[in-house]
Every structure is written in structure tokens, then in C-alpha cells.
Coordinates of C-alpha atoms in Angstrom, one line a residue:
Chain A
M1 CA 5.8 -56.5 -28.6
A2 CA 5.6 -53.1 -27.6
P3 CA 2.5 -51.7 -25.5
E4 CA 0.2 -48.8 -27.1
A5 CA 0.3 -45.2 -26.4
A6 CA -2.2 -43.9 -24.0
P7 CA -4.5 -41.8 -26.1
L8 CA -3.5 -38.1 -25.6
L9 CA -6.9 -37.0 -26.1
V10 CA -10.3 -39.0 -24.9
A11 CA -13.7 -37.7 -25.2
E12 CA -16.7 -39.7 -24.4
S13 CA -20.3 -39.3 -24.7
L14 CA -20.5 -35.3 -24.7
A15 CA -23.4 -33.6 -25.0
K16 CA -24.0 -29.8 -24.7
G17 CA -26.8 -27.3 -25.3
F18 CA -27.2 -23.9 -24.3
G19 CA -30.3 -22.0 -22.8
S20 CA -32.9 -24.0 -20.3
G21 CA -36.8 -24.6 -20.4
D22 CA -38.6 -24.1 -23.6
A23 CA -35.8 -21.7 -24.8
R24 CA -33.0 -24.8 -24.4
V25 CA -30.7 -25.6 -27.4
E26 CA -29.0 -29.3 -27.5
V27 CA -26.1 -28.2 -30.0
F28 CA -24.6 -32.0 -30.1
R29 CA -25.1 -35.1 -27.7
G30 CA -22.8 -38.4 -28.2
V31 CA -19.7 -36.8 -29.3
S32 CA -16.8 -39.2 -28.5
L33 CA -12.9 -39.2 -29.8
T34 CA -9.9 -40.6 -29.3
V35 CA -7.0 -38.4 -30.2
A36 CA -3.6 -39.9 -30.0
G37 CA 0.1 -38.9 -30.2
G38 CA 0.6 -37.7 -33.9
D39 CA -2.7 -37.7 -35.1
L40 CA -3.9 -35.5 -37.3
L41 CA -7.7 -34.4 -37.6
A42 CA -10.4 -31.9 -39.3
I43 CA -14.0 -31.2 -37.9
T44 CA -16.1 -30.0 -40.2
G45 CA -19.6 -29.5 -39.6
P46 CA -22.5 -26.7 -41.0
S47 CA -22.3 -23.2 -38.8
G48 CA -24.2 -24.0 -35.0
S49 CA -23.4 -27.5 -35.2
G50 CA -21.0 -26.9 -32.6
K51 CA -17.7 -27.3 -33.6
S52 CA -16.2 -24.4 -31.9
T53 CA -18.2 -25.5 -28.3
L54 CA -16.8 -28.9 -28.7
L55 CA -12.9 -27.5 -28.6
H56 CA -13.8 -25.0 -26.2
L57 CA -15.0 -28.5 -24.5
F58 CA -11.6 -30.1 -25.4
A59 CA -9.4 -27.2 -23.8
G60 CA -11.6 -27.5 -20.7
L61 CA -12.8 -23.5 -20.8
E62 CA -16.4 -25.4 -20.7
T63 CA -18.1 -28.1 -18.9
P64 CA -20.0 -30.6 -20.8
D65 CA -23.9 -31.0 -19.8
A66 CA -22.8 -35.1 -20.1
G67 CA -19.6 -37.1 -20.6
R68 CA -15.8 -36.5 -20.0
V69 CA -13.1 -35.2 -21.4
V70 CA -9.6 -36.8 -20.7
L71 CA -6.1 -34.8 -21.6
D72 CA -3.6 -36.9 -21.1
G73 CA -5.1 -39.0 -18.6
V74 CA -5.8 -35.9 -16.3
D75 CA -10.2 -35.4 -16.5
W76 CA -10.8 -32.0 -17.0
A77 CA -13.7 -31.8 -14.4
V78 CA -11.6 -32.9 -11.8
L79 CA -9.5 -29.9 -11.8
A80 CA -9.5 -26.5 -9.9
P81 CA -9.9 -23.4 -12.3
A82 CA -5.8 -22.5 -11.2
P83 CA -4.6 -26.1 -11.9
R84 CA -7.5 -26.4 -14.9
A85 CA -5.2 -22.7 -16.1
A86 CA -2.1 -24.4 -15.6
V87 CA -2.2 -27.6 -17.6
R88 CA -4.3 -25.5 -20.6
G89 CA -0.9 -23.2 -21.1
A90 CA 1.2 -26.0 -20.5
S91 CA -0.2 -29.1 -22.9
V92 CA -3.1 -26.9 -25.2
G93 CA -2.1 -24.2 -27.9
F94 CA -5.7 -22.6 -28.6
V95 CA -6.3 -20.7 -32.1
F96 CA -9.2 -18.4 -32.3
Q97 CA -11.3 -17.9 -35.7
F98 CA -10.9 -14.1 -34.7
H99 CA -7.1 -14.3 -33.7
H100 CA -7.7 -12.2 -30.4
L101 CA -4.5 -10.6 -29.9
L102 CA -3.7 -8.0 -27.3
P103 CA -4.5 -4.6 -29.3
E104 CA -1.6 -3.5 -26.7
L105 CA 1.2 -5.3 -27.2
T106 CA 3.5 -5.7 -30.1
A107 CA 3.2 -8.6 -32.2
E108 CA 6.6 -10.4 -30.5
E109 CA 5.2 -9.7 -26.7
N110 CA 1.4 -11.5 -27.9
V111 CA 3.9 -14.5 -29.1
A112 CA 6.1 -14.8 -25.6
L113 CA 3.0 -14.0 -23.7
P114 CA 2.1 -17.4 -23.0
L115 CA 6.1 -17.9 -22.2
F116 CA 5.6 -15.0 -19.7
L117 CA 2.5 -16.0 -18.4
A118 CA 4.6 -20.1 -18.1
G119 CA 7.7 -17.7 -15.7
R120 CA 9.7 -17.4 -18.3
K121 CA 12.3 -14.6 -18.3
E122 CA 11.6 -11.5 -20.4
E123 CA 14.5 -12.0 -22.6
D124 CA 14.2 -15.4 -23.2
G125 CA 10.7 -15.2 -24.3
R126 CA 11.4 -12.4 -26.6
R127 CA 14.3 -14.8 -28.0
E128 CA 11.7 -17.6 -28.3
A129 CA 8.7 -15.7 -29.8
R130 CA 10.9 -14.0 -32.2
E131 CA 11.9 -17.6 -33.3
V132 CA 8.7 -18.5 -33.8
L133 CA 7.6 -15.5 -36.0
D134 CA 10.6 -16.6 -38.1
R135 CA 8.9 -19.7 -39.1
V136 CA 5.7 -18.0 -39.9
G137 CA 7.3 -15.2 -41.7
L138 CA 6.8 -12.4 -39.9
L139 CA 10.2 -11.9 -37.9
G140 CA 10.0 -8.2 -39.4
R141 CA 6.6 -7.6 -38.2
A142 CA 8.0 -8.1 -34.4
T143 CA 7.6 -5.2 -33.4
A144 CA 4.4 -4.0 -34.6
F145 CA 1.2 -3.6 -33.1
P146 CA -1.9 -5.6 -34.3
R147 CA -3.7 -2.3 -35.5
T148 CA -0.9 -2.3 -38.0
L149 CA -1.1 -5.8 -39.0
S150 CA -3.2 -7.3 -42.1
G151 CA -5.3 -9.7 -41.0
G152 CA -3.7 -12.8 -42.4
E153 CA -0.5 -11.3 -40.4
R154 CA -2.8 -11.1 -37.7
Q155 CA -3.9 -14.4 -37.2
R156 CA -0.4 -15.8 -38.3
V157 CA 1.0 -13.9 -35.2
A158 CA -1.7 -15.7 -33.5
I159 CA -0.9 -19.2 -34.7
A160 CA 2.4 -18.4 -33.6
R161 CA 1.6 -17.7 -30.0
A162 CA -0.4 -20.7 -30.2
V163 CA 2.6 -22.9 -31.0
V164 CA 5.4 -20.8 -29.1
R165 CA 5.4 -23.7 -25.5
R166 CA 5.3 -26.3 -28.3
P167 CA 2.0 -27.7 -26.5
R168 CA 1.0 -31.7 -26.9
L169 CA -3.0 -30.4 -28.2
L170 CA -2.7 -27.8 -31.0
L171 CA -7.2 -26.6 -31.1
C172 CA -7.1 -24.7 -34.2
D173 CA -10.5 -22.6 -34.7
E174 CA -10.9 -21.9 -38.6
P175 CA -7.5 -20.8 -38.4
T176 CA -7.3 -19.9 -42.2
G177 CA -9.8 -17.2 -42.5
S178 CA -7.6 -14.9 -43.1
L179 CA -4.3 -16.4 -45.0
D180 CA -3.9 -16.9 -48.7
A181 CA -2.8 -20.2 -50.4
T182 CA 1.1 -19.5 -49.8
H183 CA 0.9 -18.7 -46.3
A184 CA -1.9 -20.9 -45.5
A185 CA 0.8 -24.2 -46.9
R186 CA 3.4 -22.4 -44.5
V187 CA 1.3 -22.0 -41.3
F188 CA -0.1 -26.2 -41.9
E189 CA 3.6 -27.3 -42.3
L190 CA 3.8 -24.9 -38.6
L191 CA 1.2 -26.5 -37.4
A192 CA 2.0 -30.6 -38.1
E193 CA 5.4 -29.9 -36.9
V194 CA 4.6 -28.9 -33.9
A195 CA 1.9 -31.4 -33.7
K196 CA 4.2 -34.2 -33.8
E197 CA 7.0 -33.1 -31.4
R198 CA 6.2 -34.3 -28.2
A199 CA 4.2 -36.9 -29.6
G200 CA 1.2 -34.2 -29.9
A201 CA -1.9 -34.0 -31.6
A202 CA -3.6 -31.6 -33.8
I203 CA -7.2 -30.5 -34.1
V204 CA -8.5 -28.5 -36.8
V205 CA -11.9 -27.3 -37.3
T206 CA -12.5 -25.8 -40.9
H207 CA -14.4 -25.5 -43.7
D208 CA -11.7 -25.0 -46.0
P209 CA -12.0 -28.3 -48.3
E210 CA -7.8 -28.0 -49.1
W211 CA -7.4 -28.0 -45.2
A212 CA -9.3 -30.9 -44.5
R213 CA -7.6 -32.6 -47.0
R214 CA -4.0 -32.3 -45.7
C215 CA -5.4 -33.9 -42.5
A216 CA -5.1 -37.5 -41.9
T217 CA -8.3 -38.2 -40.5
I218 CA -11.7 -35.8 -41.6
K219 CA -14.9 -36.1 -38.9
L220 CA -17.8 -34.8 -39.5
L221 CA -20.3 -32.8 -36.6
G222 CA -23.6 -33.4 -36.5
E223 CA -26.2 -33.4 -33.4
E224 CA -26.2 -36.9 -33.2
G225 CA -22.0 -36.7 -32.9
L226 CA -18.5 -36.9 -34.7
S227 CA -19.2 -39.3 -38.7
D228 CA -16.3 -40.2 -41.0
V229 CA -16.4 -38.5 -43.7
I230 CA -14.7 -40.6 -46.5
Chain B
M1 CA 5.7 -9.7 -13.4
I2 CA 3.6 -10.3 -15.7
S3 CA 0.5 -8.5 -14.0
F4 CA 2.7 -5.3 -14.3
F5 CA 3.9 -5.8 -17.6
L6 CA 0.4 -6.2 -18.8
A7 CA -0.7 -3.6 -16.4
K8 CA 1.6 -0.9 -17.4
R9 CA 0.4 -1.5 -21.4
Y10 CA -3.3 -0.9 -20.1
L11 CA -2.5 2.2 -18.2
L12 CA -0.6 3.6 -21.4
A13 CA -3.1 2.6 -23.3
S14 CA -5.6 4.6 -21.6
R15 CA -4.6 7.7 -22.8
R16 CA -6.0 6.4 -25.9
D17 CA -9.2 5.3 -24.3
A18 CA -11.1 7.9 -23.6
Q19 CA -13.6 5.3 -21.2
V20 CA -10.9 4.4 -19.0
G21 CA -8.7 7.5 -19.2
V22 CA -11.3 9.8 -17.2
V23 CA -11.8 7.8 -14.8
A24 CA -8.3 7.1 -13.8
L25 CA -7.3 10.7 -13.8
A26 CA -10.3 11.5 -11.7
A27 CA -8.5 8.2 -9.2
F28 CA -5.6 9.9 -9.2
L29 CA -6.4 13.5 -8.9
G30 CA -8.5 12.9 -6.4
L31 CA -6.2 10.6 -4.3
A32 CA -3.3 12.9 -5.1
L33 CA -5.7 15.7 -3.7
G34 CA -6.7 14.2 -0.6
V35 CA -3.1 12.7 0.2
A36 CA -1.7 16.4 0.1
A37 CA -4.5 17.4 2.0
L38 CA -3.3 15.1 4.8
V39 CA 0.6 15.6 4.6
V40 CA 0.0 19.8 4.8
S41 CA -2.6 19.2 7.5
L42 CA -0.2 16.8 10.0
A43 CA 3.0 19.2 9.1
L44 CA 0.8 21.7 10.5
L45 CA 0.1 19.7 13.2
A46 CA 3.6 18.8 13.4
G47 CA 4.9 22.5 13.6
F48 CA 2.4 23.1 16.3
Q49 CA 3.8 20.3 18.3
T50 CA 7.0 20.8 17.7
H51 CA 6.7 24.3 19.0
V52 CA 4.8 23.2 22.3
R53 CA 7.8 20.8 22.9
S54 CA 10.6 22.8 22.8
R55 CA 8.7 24.9 24.6
L56 CA 8.1 22.4 27.0
L57 CA 11.3 21.0 26.8
A58 CA 13.1 24.9 27.3
E59 CA 10.8 25.2 31.1
T60 CA 10.8 21.7 32.3
P61 CA 13.8 19.8 34.1
H62 CA 14.0 17.1 31.5
L63 CA 15.1 14.9 34.6
L64 CA 13.1 16.1 38.4
V65 CA 15.5 14.1 41.1
T66 CA 13.7 13.9 44.6
P67 CA 14.8 11.8 47.6
A68 CA 13.3 8.8 48.2
G69 CA 11.2 8.7 51.3
R70 CA 12.4 11.7 53.0
D71 CA 12.4 15.3 53.4
A72 CA 15.0 16.7 51.7
F73 CA 18.8 16.2 50.4
H74 CA 21.4 17.5 53.1
D75 CA 24.4 16.8 50.8
V76 CA 23.9 19.1 47.6
D77 CA 27.3 19.6 46.1
R78 CA 28.3 15.7 46.9
I79 CA 25.0 14.8 45.2
G80 CA 25.2 17.2 43.2
T81 CA 29.0 16.5 41.6
K82 CA 27.4 12.3 41.2
L83 CA 24.6 13.8 38.9
A84 CA 27.0 16.2 36.9
A85 CA 28.9 12.5 36.2
V86 CA 26.0 10.9 35.2
P87 CA 26.7 10.4 30.6
G88 CA 24.1 12.6 28.8
V89 CA 24.0 15.1 31.7
V90 CA 24.5 18.9 30.5
S91 CA 23.5 20.7 33.6
V92 CA 22.7 19.7 37.5
S93 CA 20.8 22.4 39.8
P94 CA 19.5 22.2 43.3
I95 CA 15.7 23.4 44.5
V96 CA 13.6 23.5 46.9
R97 CA 10.1 23.8 46.8
G98 CA 7.2 23.9 48.7
R99 CA 3.7 25.8 49.7
V100 CA 3.4 29.0 51.2
W101 CA 1.0 31.7 51.2
V102 CA 1.1 34.8 49.8
S103 CA -0.3 37.8 51.4
M104 CA -0.8 41.1 50.1
G105 CA -3.1 43.6 52.9
R106 CA -5.7 41.4 54.0
D107 CA -5.8 38.9 51.1
A108 CA -3.9 36.0 50.9
A109 CA -3.5 33.0 48.0
P110 CA -2.0 29.7 48.7
A111 CA 1.0 28.8 46.4
E112 CA 3.6 26.6 45.2
I113 CA 6.9 28.3 45.1
V114 CA 10.3 27.0 44.5
G115 CA 13.9 28.2 44.6
R116 CA 16.9 28.4 42.2
E117 CA 20.2 29.3 42.5
K118 CA 19.7 31.8 39.6
T119 CA 16.4 33.0 40.2
K120 CA 16.6 37.1 41.1
G121 CA 14.5 38.2 43.6
L122 CA 10.5 37.1 44.0
V123 CA 8.5 36.4 40.3
L124 CA 5.6 35.5 40.5
D125 CA 3.0 33.5 38.2
V126 CA 0.5 35.9 36.1
L127 CA -2.3 33.2 37.5
Q128 CA -0.8 33.7 41.4
A129 CA -0.7 37.6 41.1
R130 CA -3.8 38.5 39.6
P131 CA -6.8 37.5 42.1
L132 CA -4.3 39.1 44.4
G133 CA -4.1 42.1 42.0
I134 CA 0.0 42.4 42.7
V135 CA 1.7 44.1 40.4
P136 CA 5.8 44.1 39.8
G137 CA 7.0 46.2 43.0
E138 CA 5.2 45.9 45.2
T139 CA 6.3 44.2 48.2
V140 CA 4.3 40.5 49.3
T141 CA 4.4 38.4 52.6
L142 CA 5.3 34.8 52.3
V143 CA 4.2 32.4 55.2
S144 CA 5.7 28.7 54.9
S145 CA 4.6 25.8 55.9
R146 CA 7.4 24.8 58.2
S147 CA 7.9 26.5 61.4
R148 CA 10.2 27.4 63.5
L149 CA 10.6 27.5 67.6
S150 CA 9.9 30.8 69.2
P151 CA 9.9 31.9 72.6
L152 CA 6.1 31.8 72.4
G153 CA 5.9 28.7 70.7
P154 CA 6.0 27.0 67.1
V155 CA 5.2 30.2 64.8
P156 CA 5.6 30.1 60.8
I157 CA 8.2 31.4 58.7
V158 CA 7.7 34.0 57.1
S159 CA 9.7 36.1 54.6
T160 CA 8.8 39.5 53.5
L161 CA 10.0 40.5 49.8
K162 CA 9.5 42.5 46.6
V163 CA 8.1 41.4 43.5
T164 CA 10.1 42.0 40.8
G165 CA 8.7 39.9 37.7
L166 CA 5.2 38.3 36.7
A167 CA 6.1 35.2 34.1
P168 CA 3.6 33.5 32.1
S169 CA 2.3 30.9 33.0
A170 CA 4.4 27.6 31.8
T171 CA 3.4 25.3 29.0
G172 CA 1.4 22.7 29.7
R173 CA 2.1 22.8 33.3
R174 CA -0.7 22.0 36.0
A175 CA 0.0 23.8 38.5
A176 CA 0.8 27.8 38.7
E177 CA 4.8 28.4 40.1
A178 CA 6.3 31.3 41.4
S179 CA 10.3 31.2 41.9
L180 CA 12.4 33.0 44.3
P181 CA 16.7 32.9 44.6
L182 CA 17.9 29.2 46.7
D183 CA 18.9 30.8 49.7
E184 CA 15.7 32.3 50.4
A185 CA 13.7 29.2 49.9
R186 CA 16.3 27.7 52.1
R187 CA 15.0 29.9 54.6
L188 CA 11.4 29.8 54.4
F189 CA 11.6 26.4 54.5
A190 CA 14.3 25.4 57.3
L191 CA 17.2 23.9 55.5
G192 CA 20.2 24.4 56.0
P193 CA 22.9 25.4 53.3
D194 CA 23.4 22.5 51.9
G195 CA 19.6 21.2 51.9
A196 CA 17.5 20.7 48.9
T197 CA 14.8 19.3 48.8
G198 CA 15.7 18.1 44.8
Y199 CA 17.6 18.9 41.8
E200 CA 16.8 19.7 38.6
V201 CA 18.6 17.6 35.3
F202 CA 18.8 18.9 31.4
L203 CA 20.2 16.0 29.2
K204 CA 22.1 16.2 25.9
D205 CA 19.2 14.5 24.3
P206 CA 15.4 14.9 26.0
S207 CA 14.5 12.1 23.7
R208 CA 16.5 9.9 25.8
A209 CA 14.8 11.0 29.3
E210 CA 13.9 7.4 30.1
A211 CA 17.6 5.8 29.7
G212 CA 19.0 9.1 31.6
A213 CA 17.0 8.6 34.4
A214 CA 18.1 4.8 34.5
A215 CA 21.4 6.2 34.7
V216 CA 21.3 8.3 37.6
I217 CA 19.6 5.8 39.5
A218 CA 23.2 3.7 38.7
A219 CA 24.8 6.5 39.7
L220 CA 22.9 7.5 43.2
G221 CA 21.3 4.3 43.9
P222 CA 17.5 3.5 45.2
S223 CA 17.5 6.7 47.7
V224 CA 16.2 8.5 44.8
T225 CA 13.5 9.2 43.4
L226 CA 13.3 10.1 39.1
T227 CA 10.5 11.4 37.1
T228 CA 10.8 12.4 33.6
W229 CA 9.8 16.2 31.7
E230 CA 7.2 13.3 30.3
E231 CA 5.9 12.2 33.2
Q232 CA 6.1 15.7 34.6
N233 CA 4.1 16.6 31.8
R234 CA 2.0 13.4 31.5
A235 CA -1.6 15.1 30.0
L236 CA -0.3 17.3 28.1
V237 CA 2.0 14.5 26.5
L238 CA -1.2 12.6 26.3
A239 CA -3.6 15.2 24.7
L240 CA -0.7 15.8 21.9
R241 CA -0.6 11.9 20.9
L242 CA -4.3 11.6 20.7
E243 CA -4.6 14.7 18.8
R244 CA -2.3 13.9 16.4
F245 CA -4.0 10.0 16.3
V246 CA -7.5 12.2 15.7
L247 CA -6.2 14.5 12.9
F248 CA -4.6 11.6 11.5
A249 CA -8.1 9.5 11.3
A250 CA -10.2 12.4 10.6
V251 CA -8.1 13.5 7.2
F252 CA -7.4 10.3 5.8
L253 CA -11.7 9.6 6.0
I254 CA -10.8 11.7 2.5
V255 CA -7.9 9.6 1.5
I256 CA -10.0 6.8 1.7
V257 CA -13.1 8.3 -0.3
A258 CA -11.0 9.7 -2.8
G259 CA -9.4 5.9 -2.7
L260 CA -13.2 4.2 -3.8
N261 CA -12.6 6.0 -7.2
L262 CA -10.0 3.5 -7.9
A263 CA -12.7 0.9 -7.4
A264 CA -14.9 2.4 -10.8
T265 CA -11.0 2.3 -12.6
S266 CA -10.7 -1.3 -11.7
A267 CA -13.9 -2.1 -12.7
V268 CA -14.5 0.0 -16.2
L269 CA -10.7 -1.3 -16.8
A270 CA -12.0 -4.6 -15.8
A271 CA -15.2 -4.5 -18.1
T272 CA -13.6 -2.9 -21.7
R273 CA -10.8 -5.7 -21.6
A274 CA -12.7 -8.8 -21.0
R275 CA -11.9 -11.1 -23.7
D276 CA -8.3 -10.1 -22.5
A277 CA -8.5 -12.0 -20.2
A278 CA -10.5 -14.6 -21.5
V279 CA -7.3 -14.6 -23.7
L280 CA -4.7 -14.9 -20.7
S281 CA -7.2 -17.7 -19.6
V282 CA -6.7 -19.5 -21.9
L283 CA -3.4 -18.9 -22.8
G284 CA -3.1 -20.4 -19.2
A285 CA -3.3 -17.0 -16.6
S286 CA -5.1 -18.6 -13.6
P287 CA -8.0 -16.3 -12.0
K288 CA -5.0 -15.4 -9.3
T289 CA -2.9 -13.9 -12.1
V290 CA -5.8 -12.8 -14.1
E291 CA -7.5 -10.8 -11.0
K292 CA -3.4 -9.4 -10.3
V293 CA -3.5 -7.7 -13.8
F294 CA -6.4 -5.3 -12.7
R295 CA -5.8 -4.6 -9.1
T296 CA -2.1 -4.1 -10.3
A297 CA -3.6 -1.7 -12.3
G298 CA -5.8 -0.1 -10.3
G299 CA -3.0 -0.1 -7.5
C300 CA -0.6 1.7 -9.6
V301 CA -2.9 4.6 -10.5
G302 CA -3.4 4.7 -6.9
M303 CA 0.7 4.6 -6.5
A304 CA 1.0 7.5 -8.7
G305 CA -1.9 9.5 -7.2
T306 CA -0.4 8.9 -3.5
L307 CA 3.2 9.7 -4.5
A308 CA 1.5 13.1 -6.6
G309 CA 0.0 13.6 -3.4
V310 CA 3.0 13.3 -1.2
I311 CA 5.0 15.7 -3.3
L312 CA 2.5 18.3 -3.6
G313 CA 1.7 18.1 0.3
A314 CA 5.5 18.2 1.0
A315 CA 6.1 21.6 -1.5
V316 CA 3.0 23.2 -0.4
A317 CA 4.1 22.5 3.8
V318 CA 7.5 23.4 2.9
L319 CA 6.6 27.1 1.0
L320 CA 3.7 28.2 3.6
E321 CA 6.8 27.3 6.0
K322 CA 9.4 29.2 4.7
F323 CA 7.5 32.2 3.6
G324 CA 5.4 32.5 6.7
L325 CA 2.5 32.2 4.5
V326 CA -0.2 32.0 7.3
P327 CA 0.5 34.5 10.0
L328 CA -1.0 34.2 13.4
P329 CA -1.7 37.2 16.2
A330 CA 1.6 36.7 18.0
Q331 CA 0.8 37.9 21.3
L332 CA -1.4 34.8 21.1
Y333 CA 0.5 32.2 19.9
G334 CA 3.6 33.5 20.6
M335 CA 4.8 33.2 17.2
S336 CA 4.1 35.2 14.3
H337 CA 2.9 32.6 11.5
A338 CA 1.6 29.0 11.3
P339 CA 4.6 26.6 11.8
F340 CA 4.4 23.5 8.7
H341 CA 7.1 21.0 9.5
V342 CA 6.9 17.5 7.5
D343 CA 7.6 15.0 9.1
P344 CA 9.3 11.6 6.9
L345 CA 7.8 9.1 9.1
D346 CA 4.1 10.8 8.9
V347 CA 4.8 10.7 5.4
C348 CA 5.7 7.2 5.0
A349 CA 2.4 6.8 6.8
V350 CA 0.4 7.6 4.9
A351 CA 1.5 6.8 1.7
T352 CA 1.9 3.6 3.5
L353 CA -1.6 3.2 3.9
S354 CA -3.0 5.0 1.4
I355 CA -1.1 2.9 -1.5
L356 CA -2.7 -0.3 0.6
W357 CA -6.1 0.9 0.3
A358 CA -5.2 1.8 -3.2
F359 CA -4.8 -2.1 -3.7
V360 CA -6.9 -3.5 -1.7
V361 CA -10.1 -1.3 -3.7
A362 CA -8.6 -2.1 -6.9
S363 CA -9.1 -6.0 -5.9
V364 CA -12.9 -5.8 -5.6
P365 CA -13.5 -5.3 -9.8
A366 CA -10.7 -7.4 -10.1
R367 CA -11.7 -10.4 -8.3
T368 CA -15.2 -10.2 -10.6
A369 CA -13.6 -9.5 -13.7
A370 CA -10.7 -12.9 -13.2
R371 CA -14.4 -15.2 -12.2
Q372 CA -16.0 -14.3 -15.6
P373 CA -16.6 -17.7 -17.8
A374 CA -13.8 -17.2 -20.5
V375 CA -16.0 -18.8 -23.4
E376 CA -18.8 -15.9 -22.6
A377 CA -16.1 -13.4 -23.2
L378 CA -14.8 -14.6 -26.1
R379 CA -18.8 -15.6 -27.8
G380 CA -19.2 -11.8 -26.8
A381 CA -16.3 -10.1 -28.3

């Protein structure tokens, strides 16, 4: 019998709150989750339940008040800022709710940015960026600046940027808000494809029931942690 | 290179971003003017110093060869021939140097005097002539410090000569010096026709005086002592160097103050791009990389300001020199206009220090921006 593969992401008893004293707000506690390679997981929950914060914890952008997050066998807590950034760049692709493209860069340059940061040559980075833009149907807009793109186009550029380094873990924060049904389906296929490469996984925070249904697992985030949605 | 790539985009975009654009323009202009002021000041000083140095080199022998431990040379032609054969030597002249009393009427004063082959008649330094009220054409008596034997015992050697001219005080020389024909000096100081107290040697390249001195020692052996033109004018040479350093330090203060504007540029840029810094961090940029982006942006403004300042300063200095736009009273300064000489080494030193300072100043706000937690900037977006 083949040995079971190590989980890609392990979150143990996470708790997070903001503020101090009487103004302290506990967002969630006791959040535990294990994600294996190939998993496609949707997280839903009411506004303010801490879905974005949970993704930040998974990406090592924030530190939990309690518990720990282990990505591919490495605990975020033991990493100094520089190696933490290097691990995040290589292993995590993040899609923001509001795309957060750099306005001074073209669509192609925005997508190539993670490759440039990884030290890829400009020519190679641009070529790879154009390939991914083609996959999201935006090759014709490669030289456009974000201010000239529609909301949907911006979001597809942001998704292309998140997948261009073929990360093992894709974290998507409400990625469908600006997408029409056709593009949403196309983008979902891309995310699923990238997640499967390198035995990766994707966690999608969404309010969109259609997207949630497409995922193999749906979890609901509440104050007391994650629960399965049947 | 990602830092330069992003910094360039931010700066180009600042043309549309009034907040960053105004601060960057102020920093650019301040630094450009400061650097230009420094280049012009140093060009003026270098011009004056070049003038002083050329006068010094014309009046002072590049090497002074004197006997070591003896009063005088007694075979001038043989030694002179050896000296003339040393590589780099252009001319060699024997001299006789000593001290005399210059007497006129009832007044007398001590004076340094030197005999040279080409000197016609007695020429006094104006500083020697003035106290005694001597004017050209008058006859004076020179009383040597050497004596000769007479039936009455030793008596000083005396010479009566007509003053043929007065010479302006030499540049940088400590003691005023009279000159007279070599043969007359030999008689005053009881030296034979082959005698000399030293040689004045002029070199093809005075800046290689030390090497020339070593070559002379190699040719004549340890029986001679060498003094270079810089050693003869040590106080003046040191003063010129000190003047250069002090002026550089004083005017560089302008560059330092102007450079502080770059801190504001870097800070404003970092504040307006906090969200971008957070996105870079999420995409895998280390805090050092984020810091480098904003430091490079500030540094690039500094480099552009420095380059503009160097071009402006050098152009102003060249024009002032070419058209003599700063007139001077020629009788006082020995030149009709202020001389400007743009020394490439000075320009390189100014540019290097200014650019280094720009990067140092820009790095402080850049480091602060890089340490901001990414999620705070993203939440605030």
C-alpha cells in the first residue's frame, strides 16, 4: 500500500481577533483545516466572519492569536520575513477581492511581476505572462493599463498574476464579483487546472453559490470555526 | 533590476501625480542647484590654484641640489653635465646663495642673495628695497658674511653695485631674495671660478619631482641633498590643499541640505504606494526588495539632479572662463578676470558623493515603508 501523501496545508486551532480591552473583537476561534494536493475547497460565511482574514493567515500575511499554519511542512511562524516572502512567492498564489493591480504597469507587466520578483529575465517573464493572459482570454489587452480595463478584465488579469508561477496553493478572495458567467466558468477551469498541477490545491472564499457548488468541498466559517456544508 | 523597473514607472507616473511630482521636482531642482554651486566654486578655486601653481613652478626650481655636509661644489661643469644627463631634466643652472648686508648711506639691512648665470646686474626684491628707500639706478654696498685676509687681518668681502631693477615678491616664497650675476656672487662668497653652492634643476614634468630627485640621487650618489619644489614651498602647498578641502566641505553642506528633500520624495512616494508595497509583499517580494524600490526611486531623482547640476555647473564655469565674465583688478591679482578650471576629478568626487548621499537619504523612508504590515495596507485600500 502506497504511503499517504503529506497534506499541503494544515491549520490547527486558529484564533484571531482585533483590538484590545473592551474594544476587542474575536473574529473566530478553533479553526482547523487540512488541505491535500488536488483539493478544491470553497469557504463561505456571512460578512465579517473573517474569511479574508483566514486566507491571510493561510498565506502567512498575518499571525494567528492562537494555533498555527503549516504549508507544505513548513510552519509560517518559524520563518523570518525574507524567507517567508520567498516561500509565499513560490508556493502561494493570491487573488484579491479588489484585484489590486499596479496602475503604472500594463496587464502583461502586472502578470509578469511575480516572475520578475523571482528573478526571471524580463523577456522570459513577459512571454510566460502572455501565455497565461491568453488562457484568460486577454492576450489582446496585454499592453493595456489597468485604468483602461473593465472590472471583469482587471479581475482576470489579477487571476492570471496569481497563477503565473504555478503555485501549489491558490487562495482566492471573492474572485467572481466582476466576472460574467462565461468568464467565470473559464477562470474556474483555469484555477482548477493550476491547482491540480504540482499536486496543488485551491481555497476559494465566495458568496457565489455556483462557484461554491463547483468545488469538491464547501465549508462554512463561523465564530466557532469551520463546518461542512452538505 | 525589478526595483529599477518599478522605480522608473513610479517616477514617470509622477508627472500625473501632483503630490509626488511637486516634491520630486523640488528635490531635483534643489540638488541640481547645490551641485552646480559646488562645481562652479571648485572650478574657481582650481582656476586660482592653477594660476598660483604655474607661477610657483616658473619661479621655483623644480629640484634644488645642494651639497650634503659641505659648503659648496668645486667642480661645477662635471656635476652639471651629470645632472643634465638625468632623464626628465630640461635645464641645470649652478647658483651661489648666501646672506649679505645691503648698505645704503647710513642704513643697512640683511638680505638673502643668489647669484645666477643669466642675471644682469643687481636686482633687489621690493621687500628688501623698500625699508632702505632704494630705487633702480642707485648704488648700494653689499657686505658678505665671508671674509678675506688682509695685512690688517680678516676683513669682510665688500662689493659696490648699481641696482638695475626691483622684482616683485615671489609667490609663496618665505624670504625675499635679491639676485646678481653668478661671477659676482662667487667673488662675494670667496668661491673659485668652478664653485657653486647648488644647482637649480628644471624638469619636463614638475609633478614627477620626487621621481626626478630619486634619479638625481642615483646619478650623483649620497653626496648631495635634494629639495623638491613642493618641499621648498611646503607651507603654501599645504595651505592650497587645505583651502580646497575646506571649500569643498563648506559648499557640500548645500548639497546635503538639498539632498534632504529626497527623503520627502521617498516618503511621499512610499505613502502613496503603500498598497503597491503590500501587493509586492504578497507576490513574494522580501522587505529588502520593497525597500529597494522606494530607495531606487529617491536615488534616481538624486542621480538626475546631480547630473543636471554637474552639466549646469560645468557649463557656467566654462562660459565664465571663456568670456572672462568676472573681471578682476589686474594689478592686484596679476590677471584680468577670475580664472575657472573644471577639474574632472573634482566633478567625479562631487557627483559620487552627491549620489551616495541621495541613496542614503532615500533609504530611511523606504525602510519604514518596507516594514509596514501588508494586510494593513490592503485593508485600508
